[in-house]
Coordinates of C-alpha atoms in Angstrom, one line a residue:
M12 CA 0.1 -0.1 -0.1
L13 CA 1.1 3.6 -0.7
L14 CA 0.5 4.5 3.0
N15 CA 3.4 2.3 4.0
S16 CA 5.8 4.3 1.7
P17 CA 9.0 5.5 4.0
L18 CA 8.8 8.6 1.1
I19 CA 5.2 9.2 1.6
R20 CA 5.4 9.0 5.3
K21 CA 8.7 10.6 5.8
L22 CA 7.5 13.5 3.3
S23 CA 4.1 14.0 5.2
N24 CA 5.7 14.0 8.9
I25 CA 7.3 17.5 7.8
G26 CA 4.2 18.4 6.3
V27 CA 5.0 18.6 2.8
I28 CA 2.2 16.6 1.8
E29 CA -0.9 14.9 3.0
L30 CA -1.2 11.1 4.1
E31 CA -4.7 10.8 3.4
S32 CA -4.6 12.1 0.1
F33 CA -2.8 8.8 -0.5
R34 CA -5.5 6.6 0.7
G35 CA -7.5 4.2 -1.4
I36 CA -4.7 4.8 -3.9
N37 CA -2.7 2.0 -5.6
K38 CA 0.4 1.7 -7.4
T39 CA 1.0 0.1 -10.8
D40 CA 4.1 -1.2 -12.6
K41 CA 3.8 1.7 -15.4
T42 CA 3.9 4.5 -12.3
S43 CA 6.4 5.3 -9.3
I44 CA 5.9 6.6 -6.3
P45 CA 7.4 10.1 -6.8
E46 CA 5.2 10.1 -9.9
I47 CA 2.1 9.6 -7.7
I48 CA 3.0 12.1 -5.0
C49 CA 3.7 14.9 -7.6
K50 CA 0.3 14.1 -9.0
E51 CA -1.4 14.2 -6.1
S52 CA 0.1 17.1 -4.2
S53 CA 0.8 20.6 -5.5
L54 CA 4.9 19.4 -5.6
T55 CA 6.4 19.7 -9.1
S56 CA 8.9 16.9 -9.8
I57 CA 12.3 19.1 -9.4
E58 CA 11.0 20.4 -6.0
L59 CA 10.1 16.7 -4.6
A60 CA 13.6 15.9 -5.9
K61 CA 15.6 18.6 -4.2
K62 CA 13.4 18.1 -1.0
T63 CA 13.7 14.4 -1.0
S64 CA 17.7 15.0 -1.8
S65 CA 17.6 17.2 1.5
L66 CA 15.1 15.0 3.6
F67 CA 17.6 11.7 3.4
Q68 CA 21.0 13.7 2.7
V69 CA 21.5 12.0 -0.5
P70 CA 23.2 13.8 -3.1
F71 CA 21.0 15.5 -6.1
I72 CA 22.2 15.4 -9.7
D73 CA 20.6 16.9 -13.0
L74 CA 20.3 14.4 -15.8
N75 CA 20.0 16.9 -18.5
S76 CA 23.8 18.0 -17.9
Y77 CA 24.8 14.3 -17.7
D78 CA 26.7 12.4 -20.4
F79 CA 24.7 9.3 -21.3
Q80 CA 27.8 8.1 -23.6
S81 CA 29.8 7.4 -20.4
L82 CA 27.1 4.9 -18.9
P83 CA 28.3 1.6 -17.9
N84 CA 28.5 -1.7 -19.9
E85 CA 25.4 -3.6 -21.0
K86 CA 25.3 -6.0 -18.2
I87 CA 24.9 -3.3 -15.8
L88 CA 22.5 -1.6 -18.0
N89 CA 19.9 -4.6 -17.3
E90 CA 16.7 -3.3 -19.1
K91 CA 14.2 -5.6 -17.2
L92 CA 15.4 -4.5 -13.6
I93 CA 15.5 -0.6 -14.6
K94 CA 12.1 -1.0 -15.8
K95 CA 10.8 -2.7 -12.9
H96 CA 12.1 -0.6 -10.2
H97 CA 12.6 2.8 -12.2
V98 CA 16.4 3.1 -11.6
L99 CA 19.5 3.7 -13.8
P100 CA 22.9 3.2 -13.1
I101 CA 25.1 6.0 -14.2
A102 CA 28.7 4.9 -12.8
I103 CA 30.5 2.4 -11.5
K104 CA 33.7 2.8 -9.0
G105 CA 35.7 0.1 -8.1
K106 CA 32.8 -2.3 -6.8
T107 CA 30.0 0.0 -6.2
I108 CA 27.3 0.7 -9.0
Y109 CA 25.8 4.4 -8.4
L110 CA 21.9 4.4 -9.0
A111 CA 19.8 7.1 -10.2
S112 CA 16.5 7.0 -8.5
A113 CA 13.8 9.5 -7.6
D114 CA 13.3 7.1 -4.4
P115 CA 16.2 6.7 -2.2
T116 CA 13.9 4.7 -0.3
N117 CA 13.4 2.1 -3.2
F118 CA 15.3 -0.6 -1.2
D119 CA 13.8 -3.3 -3.1
A120 CA 15.6 -1.8 -6.1
F121 CA 18.8 -1.7 -4.6
E122 CA 18.8 -5.2 -3.1
D123 CA 18.0 -7.0 -6.3
Y124 CA 21.0 -4.5 -8.1
E125 CA 23.2 -5.9 -5.6
F126 CA 22.2 -9.3 -6.0
N127 CA 22.2 -9.4 -9.8
T128 CA 25.7 -7.6 -10.0
G129 CA 27.3 -9.0 -7.1
M130 CA 28.4 -5.0 -6.2
Q131 CA 27.4 -2.7 -3.8
T132 CA 24.9 0.2 -4.4
E133 CA 24.9 3.8 -3.7
V134 CA 21.9 6.1 -4.6
V135 CA 21.8 9.5 -6.4
V136 CA 18.3 11.4 -6.5
V137 CA 16.9 12.7 -9.4
N138 CA 14.0 14.6 -11.1
Y139 CA 11.6 11.1 -12.1
E140 CA 10.3 12.9 -15.5
Q141 CA 14.3 13.0 -16.5
L142 CA 14.4 9.8 -15.3
N143 CA 11.9 8.4 -17.1
L144 CA 13.0 10.1 -20.4
A145 CA 16.3 9.0 -19.9
I146 CA 15.0 5.4 -19.7
E147 CA 12.9 5.8 -22.9
S148 CA 15.5 7.2 -24.9
L149 CA 18.1 4.2 -23.9
F150 CA 15.3 1.2 -24.6
D151 CA 12.2 2.0 -26.2
K152 CA 13.6 4.3 -29.0
Q153 CA 16.7 1.9 -29.5
D154 CA 14.4 -1.2 -29.6
G155 CA 11.6 0.8 -32.0
L156 CA 13.5 2.3 -34.9
E157 CA 16.3 0.0 -35.6
L158 CA 13.8 -2.0 -38.2
S159 CA 14.8 -4.0 -40.9
D160 CA 13.0 -3.3 -44.7
A161 CA 10.5 -6.2 -44.2
Q162 CA 9.9 -4.8 -40.6
I163 CA 9.3 -1.4 -41.9
A164 CA 7.0 -2.8 -44.9
E165 CA 4.5 -4.4 -42.4
L166 CA 4.4 -1.5 -39.9
E167 CA 1.2 -2.3 -38.2
G168 CA 1.3 1.5 -36.5
V169 CA 0.1 3.4 -39.7
D170 CA -3.6 4.9 -39.1
G171 CA -5.1 4.8 -42.8
E172 CA -3.6 1.6 -44.3
Q173 CA -7.0 0.3 -45.5
E174 CA -8.2 3.0 -47.8
T175 CA -11.4 3.4 -45.8
N176 CA -11.8 7.2 -45.4
S177 CA -13.0 7.3 -48.9
K178 CA -15.2 4.9 -50.9
K179 CA -13.5 6.1 -54.0
S180 CA -11.0 3.9 -55.7
L181 CA -7.5 4.9 -55.6
S182 CA -6.7 6.8 -59.0
T183 CA -4.7 5.5 -61.5
D184 CA -1.5 7.0 -59.8
V185 CA -1.5 3.8 -57.6
N186 CA -3.8 1.5 -59.5
N187 CA -1.3 -1.5 -59.4
K188 CA -0.9 -3.1 -55.8
D189 CA 2.1 -4.8 -56.7
D190 CA 4.1 -1.6 -58.2
D191 CA 2.8 0.6 -54.8
A192 CA 4.9 -1.9 -52.5
P193 CA 8.1 -0.1 -52.7
I194 CA 6.6 3.1 -52.3
I195 CA 4.7 2.0 -49.1
V196 CA 8.5 0.8 -48.2
Y197 CA 10.1 3.9 -48.8
I198 CA 7.5 6.2 -47.2
N199 CA 7.5 4.5 -43.9
K200 CA 11.3 4.6 -44.3
I201 CA 11.2 8.2 -44.7
L202 CA 9.1 8.3 -41.5
M203 CA 11.3 6.3 -39.3
D204 CA 14.5 8.2 -40.4
A205 CA 12.6 11.7 -39.4
I206 CA 11.9 10.3 -36.3
K207 CA 15.5 9.1 -35.5
K208 CA 17.1 12.0 -36.9
G209 CA 15.4 14.2 -34.1
A210 CA 13.2 16.2 -37.1
S211 CA 10.7 18.3 -36.4
D212 CA 8.8 18.4 -39.8
L213 CA 9.1 16.5 -43.3
H214 CA 8.8 18.8 -46.9
F215 CA 7.9 16.8 -49.8
E216 CA 8.6 19.4 -52.6
P217 CA 7.9 18.5 -56.4
Y218 CA 9.6 20.8 -59.3
E219 CA 9.8 20.9 -63.0
H220 CA 12.8 18.5 -63.1
T221 CA 13.4 17.4 -59.5
Y222 CA 11.6 16.3 -56.4
R223 CA 13.0 17.1 -53.0
I224 CA 12.5 16.0 -49.5
R225 CA 13.9 17.8 -46.7
F226 CA 13.7 17.2 -42.9
R227 CA 13.8 20.2 -40.4
V228 CA 16.4 19.1 -37.8
D229 CA 16.9 21.7 -35.0
G230 CA 15.4 24.5 -36.8
V231 CA 17.2 23.9 -39.9
L232 CA 16.1 22.7 -43.2
H233 CA 18.6 19.9 -44.9
E234 CA 18.1 17.8 -47.9
I235 CA 18.1 14.1 -47.5
A236 CA 16.6 12.6 -50.5
N237 CA 15.7 13.3 -54.3
P238 CA 13.4 10.7 -55.5
P239 CA 12.6 10.2 -59.3
V240 CA 10.1 13.3 -60.3
G241 CA 7.9 10.8 -62.1
L242 CA 7.3 9.2 -58.3
E243 CA 5.4 12.6 -57.1
S244 CA 2.0 11.6 -57.8
R245 CA 2.1 8.0 -56.1
I246 CA 4.2 9.1 -53.1
S247 CA 1.7 12.0 -52.7
A248 CA -1.2 9.7 -53.3
R249 CA 0.3 7.1 -50.5
I250 CA 0.7 10.3 -47.8
K251 CA -3.1 11.3 -48.6
V252 CA -4.1 7.5 -47.9
M253 CA -2.3 7.1 -44.7
S254 CA -3.8 10.6 -43.7
H255 CA -7.1 10.1 -44.2
M256 CA -7.3 12.6 -46.9
D257 CA -9.5 12.9 -50.2
L258 CA -7.0 11.3 -53.1
A259 CA -9.4 12.8 -56.0
E260 CA -8.7 16.5 -54.7
K261 CA -5.5 17.8 -55.9
R262 CA -6.6 21.7 -56.4
K263 CA -7.5 22.7 -52.8
P264 CA -5.2 22.4 -49.6
Q265 CA -6.1 19.5 -47.1
D266 CA -5.1 18.9 -43.7
G267 CA -4.9 15.2 -42.1
R268 CA -2.8 12.9 -39.4
I269 CA -1.3 9.8 -39.3
K270 CA -0.5 7.7 -36.4
L271 CA 2.7 5.9 -36.2
K272 CA 3.5 2.8 -33.5
I273 CA 7.1 3.1 -32.8
T274 CA 7.0 0.4 -30.3
K275 CA 3.9 -1.1 -27.9
K276 CA 3.9 1.5 -25.5
K277 CA 4.9 4.6 -27.5
S278 CA 3.3 6.5 -30.8
I279 CA 4.3 9.7 -32.8
D280 CA 1.5 11.5 -34.6
F281 CA 2.2 13.3 -37.9
R282 CA 0.1 16.2 -38.7
V283 CA -0.1 16.4 -42.4
S284 CA -0.6 19.5 -44.9
T285 CA -0.7 19.4 -48.8
L286 CA -0.8 22.7 -51.0
P287 CA -1.2 22.3 -54.6
T288 CA 1.6 24.0 -56.4
L289 CA 2.8 24.3 -60.2
W290 CA 4.3 20.9 -60.7
G291 CA 2.3 18.9 -58.1
E292 CA 1.3 18.9 -54.4
K293 CA 3.6 20.0 -51.7
I294 CA 3.3 18.2 -48.5
V295 CA 4.6 19.4 -45.0
M296 CA 4.2 16.9 -42.2
R297 CA 4.7 18.1 -38.6
I298 CA 6.1 15.5 -35.9
L299 CA 3.7 15.7 -32.9
D300 CA 5.8 13.8 -30.1
S301 CA 3.7 13.7 -26.9
S302 CA 6.6 13.3 -24.7
S303 CA 7.8 16.7 -25.8
A304 CA 4.7 17.9 -23.2
M305 CA 6.3 15.9 -20.5
L306 CA 9.6 17.7 -20.3
G307 CA 8.9 19.5 -17.4
I308 CA 10.0 23.3 -16.5
D309 CA 13.2 22.4 -15.7
V310 CA 14.5 21.1 -19.2
L311 CA 13.0 23.9 -21.2
G312 CA 16.1 26.2 -20.5
Y313 CA 14.4 28.9 -18.4
E314 CA 16.7 30.9 -15.9
P315 CA 16.1 30.3 -12.3
K316 CA 14.4 33.7 -11.9
Q317 CA 12.7 33.1 -15.0
K318 CA 11.2 30.0 -13.9
D319 CA 9.9 31.3 -11.0
L320 CA 8.1 34.1 -12.5
Y321 CA 6.4 31.8 -14.6
M322 CA 5.6 29.1 -11.8
N323 CA 4.3 32.1 -9.5
A324 CA 2.0 33.2 -12.4
L325 CA 1.1 29.5 -13.1
A326 CA 0.2 29.5 -9.1
Q327 CA -2.2 32.6 -9.3
P328 CA -6.0 31.6 -9.5
Q329 CA -6.8 34.5 -12.1
G330 CA -5.1 36.5 -15.0
M331 CA -3.3 35.8 -18.2
I332 CA -0.5 34.5 -19.3
L333 CA 0.8 35.2 -23.2
V334 CA 3.5 33.4 -25.0
T335 CA 4.9 35.0 -28.2
G336 CA 7.2 34.2 -30.7
P337 CA 7.6 33.1 -34.7
T338 CA 6.2 29.7 -35.4
G339 CA 8.5 27.1 -34.5
S340 CA 9.7 28.8 -31.5
G341 CA 8.3 26.4 -28.9
K342 CA 5.6 28.3 -27.8
T343 CA 3.1 24.9 -27.8
V344 CA 5.7 23.4 -25.4
S345 CA 5.5 26.0 -23.4
L346 CA 2.0 26.4 -22.8
Y347 CA 1.6 22.3 -22.1
T348 CA 4.5 22.5 -19.8
G349 CA 2.3 25.1 -17.8
L350 CA -1.0 22.8 -18.5
N351 CA 0.7 19.8 -17.4
I352 CA 1.8 21.7 -14.0
L353 CA -1.8 22.7 -13.5
N354 CA -3.1 19.3 -14.3
K355 CA -4.6 18.3 -11.1
P356 CA -7.6 16.7 -10.2
E357 CA -9.3 19.3 -8.3
R358 CA -9.0 21.7 -11.5
N359 CA -11.4 22.1 -14.4
I360 CA -9.0 22.9 -17.6
S361 CA -10.0 23.0 -21.0
T362 CA -8.6 24.3 -24.3
A363 CA -9.3 25.7 -27.8
E364 CA -6.6 24.8 -30.2
D365 CA -6.2 25.1 -34.1
P366 CA -4.9 22.6 -34.5
V367 CA -4.6 20.0 -31.2
E368 CA -1.6 19.0 -31.5
I369 CA -1.0 17.0 -28.6
N370 CA -3.4 14.9 -26.5
L371 CA -3.4 15.2 -22.9
A372 CA -5.0 13.0 -20.4
G373 CA -7.4 14.9 -17.9
I374 CA -7.5 18.2 -20.3
N375 CA -10.7 18.9 -22.2
Q376 CA -9.4 19.9 -25.8
V377 CA -11.6 21.4 -28.2
Q378 CA -10.7 21.5 -32.4
I379 CA -11.4 24.9 -34.0
N380 CA -13.6 24.4 -36.9
I381 CA -14.4 27.8 -38.6
R382 CA -16.9 25.8 -41.0
A383 CA -18.9 24.5 -38.2
D384 CA -18.3 28.2 -36.6
M385 CA -16.4 27.0 -33.6
T386 CA -14.2 29.5 -33.3
F387 CA -11.8 30.6 -30.7
A388 CA -14.4 33.3 -29.5
N389 CA -17.1 30.9 -29.3
A390 CA -15.3 28.2 -27.6
L391 CA -14.0 30.7 -25.2
R392 CA -18.0 31.4 -24.4
A393 CA -19.0 27.6 -24.0
F394 CA -15.8 27.2 -21.7
L395 CA -17.1 30.1 -19.4
R396 CA -20.4 28.2 -19.2
Q397 CA -18.6 25.5 -17.6
D398 CA -17.2 26.6 -14.8
P399 CA -13.6 26.4 -16.0
D400 CA -10.9 27.1 -13.5
V401 CA -8.0 27.5 -16.5
V402 CA -8.7 28.2 -20.1
M403 CA -5.9 27.7 -22.7
V404 CA -6.7 29.7 -26.2
G405 CA -4.3 28.8 -29.1
E406 CA -4.0 32.1 -30.4
I407 CA -5.8 35.4 -30.0
R408 CA -6.0 36.7 -33.6
D409 CA -8.9 39.0 -33.3
L410 CA -10.6 41.6 -30.9
E411 CA -13.4 39.2 -30.0
T412 CA -11.5 36.8 -28.8
A413 CA -9.1 39.0 -27.1
E414 CA -12.1 40.7 -25.4
I415 CA -13.4 37.2 -24.2
A416 CA -10.2 36.0 -23.1
I417 CA -9.3 39.2 -20.8
K418 CA -13.1 39.3 -19.2
A419 CA -12.2 35.4 -18.2
A420 CA -8.9 36.5 -16.7
Q421 CA -10.7 39.5 -14.7
T422 CA -13.5 37.2 -13.5
G423 CA -11.4 34.4 -11.5
H424 CA -10.1 32.3 -14.3
L425 CA -6.4 31.4 -15.3
V426 CA -6.1 32.2 -19.2
L427 CA -2.9 31.0 -20.9
S428 CA -2.7 32.0 -24.9
T429 CA -0.3 33.0 -27.6
L430 CA 0.3 36.0 -30.0
H431 CA 2.9 36.5 -32.6
T432 CA 4.9 39.1 -31.8
N433 CA 8.6 39.6 -31.5
S434 CA 9.1 40.4 -28.0
A435 CA 7.2 40.8 -24.8
P436 CA 6.8 44.6 -24.8
E437 CA 5.1 44.5 -28.7
T438 CA 3.1 42.1 -27.0
L439 CA 1.4 44.6 -25.2
T440 CA 1.1 47.2 -28.0
R441 CA -0.4 44.4 -30.6
L442 CA -3.3 44.4 -27.8
M443 CA -3.8 47.9 -27.7
N444 CA -3.5 48.2 -32.0
M445 CA -6.3 45.3 -31.5
G446 CA -8.5 47.8 -29.9
V447 CA -8.4 46.4 -26.3
P448 CA -8.5 49.0 -23.9
S449 CA -5.1 50.0 -22.0
Y450 CA -7.0 49.8 -18.5
N451 CA -8.3 46.2 -19.3
I452 CA -4.8 45.2 -20.4
A453 CA -3.0 46.2 -17.3
S454 CA -5.5 44.9 -15.1
S455 CA -6.0 41.3 -16.4
V456 CA -2.3 40.5 -18.4
S457 CA 0.0 39.1 -15.4
L458 CA 3.0 37.5 -17.4
I459 CA 4.6 37.7 -21.3
I460 CA 6.9 35.3 -22.3
A461 CA 8.7 35.8 -25.6
Q462 CA 11.0 33.0 -26.7
R463 CA 13.2 31.3 -29.5
L464 CA 14.8 28.0 -30.1
A465 CA 18.5 27.9 -30.2
R466 CA 20.8 25.2 -31.6
R467 CA 22.5 23.4 -28.7
L468 CA 26.2 22.8 -29.2
C469 CA 27.2 19.2 -29.7
S470 CA 29.3 18.1 -26.2
H471 CA 31.2 16.0 -28.3
C472 CA 32.9 18.4 -30.5
K473 CA 32.3 21.9 -29.4
E474 CA 35.6 23.9 -29.2
P475 CA 36.5 27.3 -27.6
E476 CA 36.6 30.6 -29.5
H477 CA 38.6 33.4 -29.2
I478 CA 36.9 36.5 -29.9
P479 CA 38.4 40.1 -29.1
T480 CA 37.3 41.8 -26.2
E481 CA 36.3 45.1 -28.5
E482 CA 33.7 42.6 -30.3
L483 CA 32.8 41.1 -27.5
L484 CA 31.2 44.3 -26.0
K485 CA 29.8 45.5 -29.4
L486 CA 27.7 41.8 -29.4
G487 CA 26.1 43.0 -26.0
F488 CA 28.5 41.4 -23.5
T489 CA 29.6 43.7 -20.5
Q490 CA 32.9 44.3 -18.7
T491 CA 31.3 41.9 -15.7
D492 CA 30.7 39.4 -18.2
L493 CA 34.3 39.2 -19.8
T494 CA 35.4 37.7 -16.3
D495 CA 36.4 34.7 -17.0
L496 CA 34.1 34.2 -19.9
T497 CA 34.8 31.2 -22.6
L498 CA 32.6 31.1 -25.7
F499 CA 32.4 27.9 -28.0
K500 CA 31.8 27.1 -31.5
A501 CA 30.6 24.5 -33.5
K502 CA 32.9 21.9 -35.2
G503 CA 30.8 18.9 -36.4
C504 CA 31.4 15.2 -35.8
E505 CA 29.6 12.0 -36.2
H506 CA 27.2 12.5 -33.0
C507 CA 25.8 15.7 -34.2
T508 CA 24.4 17.5 -37.2
E509 CA 27.0 20.5 -38.2
G510 CA 28.4 20.7 -34.6
Y511 CA 24.9 21.2 -33.0
K512 CA 22.6 18.6 -31.4
G513 CA 19.3 19.3 -29.7
R514 CA 18.0 22.8 -28.9
V515 CA 17.5 25.0 -26.1
G516 CA 15.3 27.7 -25.2
I517 CA 15.7 31.6 -25.0
Y518 CA 13.5 33.6 -23.4
E519 CA 12.2 36.9 -22.0
V520 CA 10.2 36.7 -19.3
M521 CA 8.3 40.3 -18.2
P522 CA 5.9 40.7 -15.6
I523 CA 3.6 43.4 -15.5
T524 CA 4.7 45.2 -12.3
P525 CA 2.9 48.5 -11.1
N526 CA 5.5 50.5 -12.9
I527 CA 4.8 48.9 -16.3
A528 CA 1.1 48.9 -15.6
Q529 CA 1.0 52.4 -15.5
I530 CA 3.5 53.0 -18.8
I531 CA 0.2 50.5 -20.3
M532 CA -2.4 53.0 -18.9
R533 CA -1.0 56.2 -20.4
G534 CA -0.9 54.4 -24.0
G535 CA 3.2 54.3 -23.8
N536 CA 4.8 52.3 -26.5
S537 CA 6.9 49.4 -26.7
L538 CA 10.3 51.1 -26.4
E539 CA 9.3 52.6 -22.9
I540 CA 7.6 49.3 -22.0
A541 CA 10.9 47.5 -22.6
E542 CA 13.2 50.3 -21.0
A543 CA 11.3 50.0 -17.6
A544 CA 11.4 46.1 -18.2
T545 CA 15.2 46.1 -18.4
N546 CA 15.2 48.6 -15.4
E547 CA 13.5 46.0 -13.3
G548 CA 16.0 43.5 -14.0
V549 CA 14.1 41.7 -16.9
N550 CA 16.3 40.1 -19.3
N551 CA 15.7 40.7 -23.1
L552 CA 15.8 37.8 -25.6
R553 CA 19.6 39.1 -26.9
R554 CA 20.6 39.2 -23.0
S555 CA 19.0 35.9 -22.5
G556 CA 20.9 34.4 -25.5
L557 CA 24.3 36.0 -24.5
I558 CA 23.8 33.9 -21.1
K559 CA 23.3 30.7 -22.9
A560 CA 26.2 31.5 -24.7
A561 CA 28.3 32.6 -22.1
S562 CA 27.5 29.2 -20.2
G563 CA 28.7 27.4 -23.2
M564 CA 25.3 25.9 -24.2
T565 CA 25.6 27.7 -27.8
S566 CA 27.6 29.4 -30.2
I567 CA 27.8 33.0 -30.4
I568 CA 26.7 32.7 -34.2
E569 CA 23.4 30.7 -33.3
I570 CA 22.4 33.5 -30.8
N571 CA 23.0 36.1 -33.9
R572 CA 20.8 34.0 -36.3
V573 CA 18.1 33.5 -33.8
T574 CA 17.8 37.0 -32.3
S575 CA 17.9 38.6 -35.6
Y576 CA 21.6 40.4 -34.9
Q577 CA 23.4 42.0 -37.4
P578 CA 27.0 42.6 -36.3

């Protein structure tokens, strides 16, 4: 029983959690005790890990900064033991194995490892969300992606394998089943390669004499294949069948989805869009990996002060949190991360999205449908008749939606939404330009987050970069920054793409303070608001990017790219 858990009892003894909250709750093999604690209490995963570390006097480590290339050998990395006990061996010193666990009272796991290896064990505390992601990356993806051609051809996880979305027969493009078999294998291979490379989207582009397939990896497009131009119609027909689209319609854009099973427990969705062009249909497939929404705020790249501001805003019973940035800047993940933190049994959460990208259990998600008159504004009106605690609007596009969202924020609801602007101060002037009264903006908006995604330097090959002091000052560094400053640049190796692997968020997190509220009330412009925010210690996107470069996460060239800086 959970009530017998030493971890739960210790935490309840010091008043961190309520013991009665866990009565009648059963633990399953798929969930660990730390996961249940966070679900049934107000603790975040990182708060639980740090309190556990302090309570049991056990070292805490951040798995995000851990090099998994240095993990112990395969004998020690026993998949059965790791998945059974939710522990991960991270180092061996002499005859001692160091086990990463979110629960230092999991004595069965430690005894099991000692029995199977004949070695002593020492435990270090980690964030359970990071631990789950690490275990998944080591086993689930590895097992699911290394497929033979025959296995790929027989993938069972593609929705739409049977042409049931339309009663029409396949057009002459794909009228021979035997001829189409190689196309099926080819498309499935492309999808699997995109997942393995960590692509965010795929582009299938027909031209007069060529056909090009590109992957967007870490925010940058890379050409990966040039199939014969004569295959354009068959490739597009196959993808449209998989996406439940109308095969006969080639003159209008269409939208669809594909669900691809990678392992028995893991599947990945693709959002598919077609666009008629001069030489055929261009198709863009966006990969929607639900695990990205479960990352947790600690892995998104917020500086400590920025994270505290976001968490404090999420803890408020009412108000509006706005996330802004261009397409592909990570706004959706930031919003979903916030919703994940708020997603408790005692809260009623509803979202209006266009489209719904990631399904979250426990949250009421509504798909916007303009043809059916299900607009953002109409969805918001319906939400407010259903006693919501938290409302998320995919995007504020017009005055009507903005006014309803602001009224909701003023009447006891927490509202999260996005706008397309370049910076946090510009978000406020955009709302004013829409026609929202300044007094409504000042009284309802509590926090604005502007963000970008920068490519992260590969830890295996990055190398120091020497830049003259005068140039560093021109780039935006201060004299104080130059003390012990070491910058790095990309090189490139077999572990990365052009010297980069993964991405990190760069944020401008601006709370609406009394001073900024006064500027809004008198109709101040974005420059005045930006100056006031800087005086109050808010780092703009450029400054946040320089901090990331100074920490060795990314390069100055990359920061210049994502902040549109021209030296």
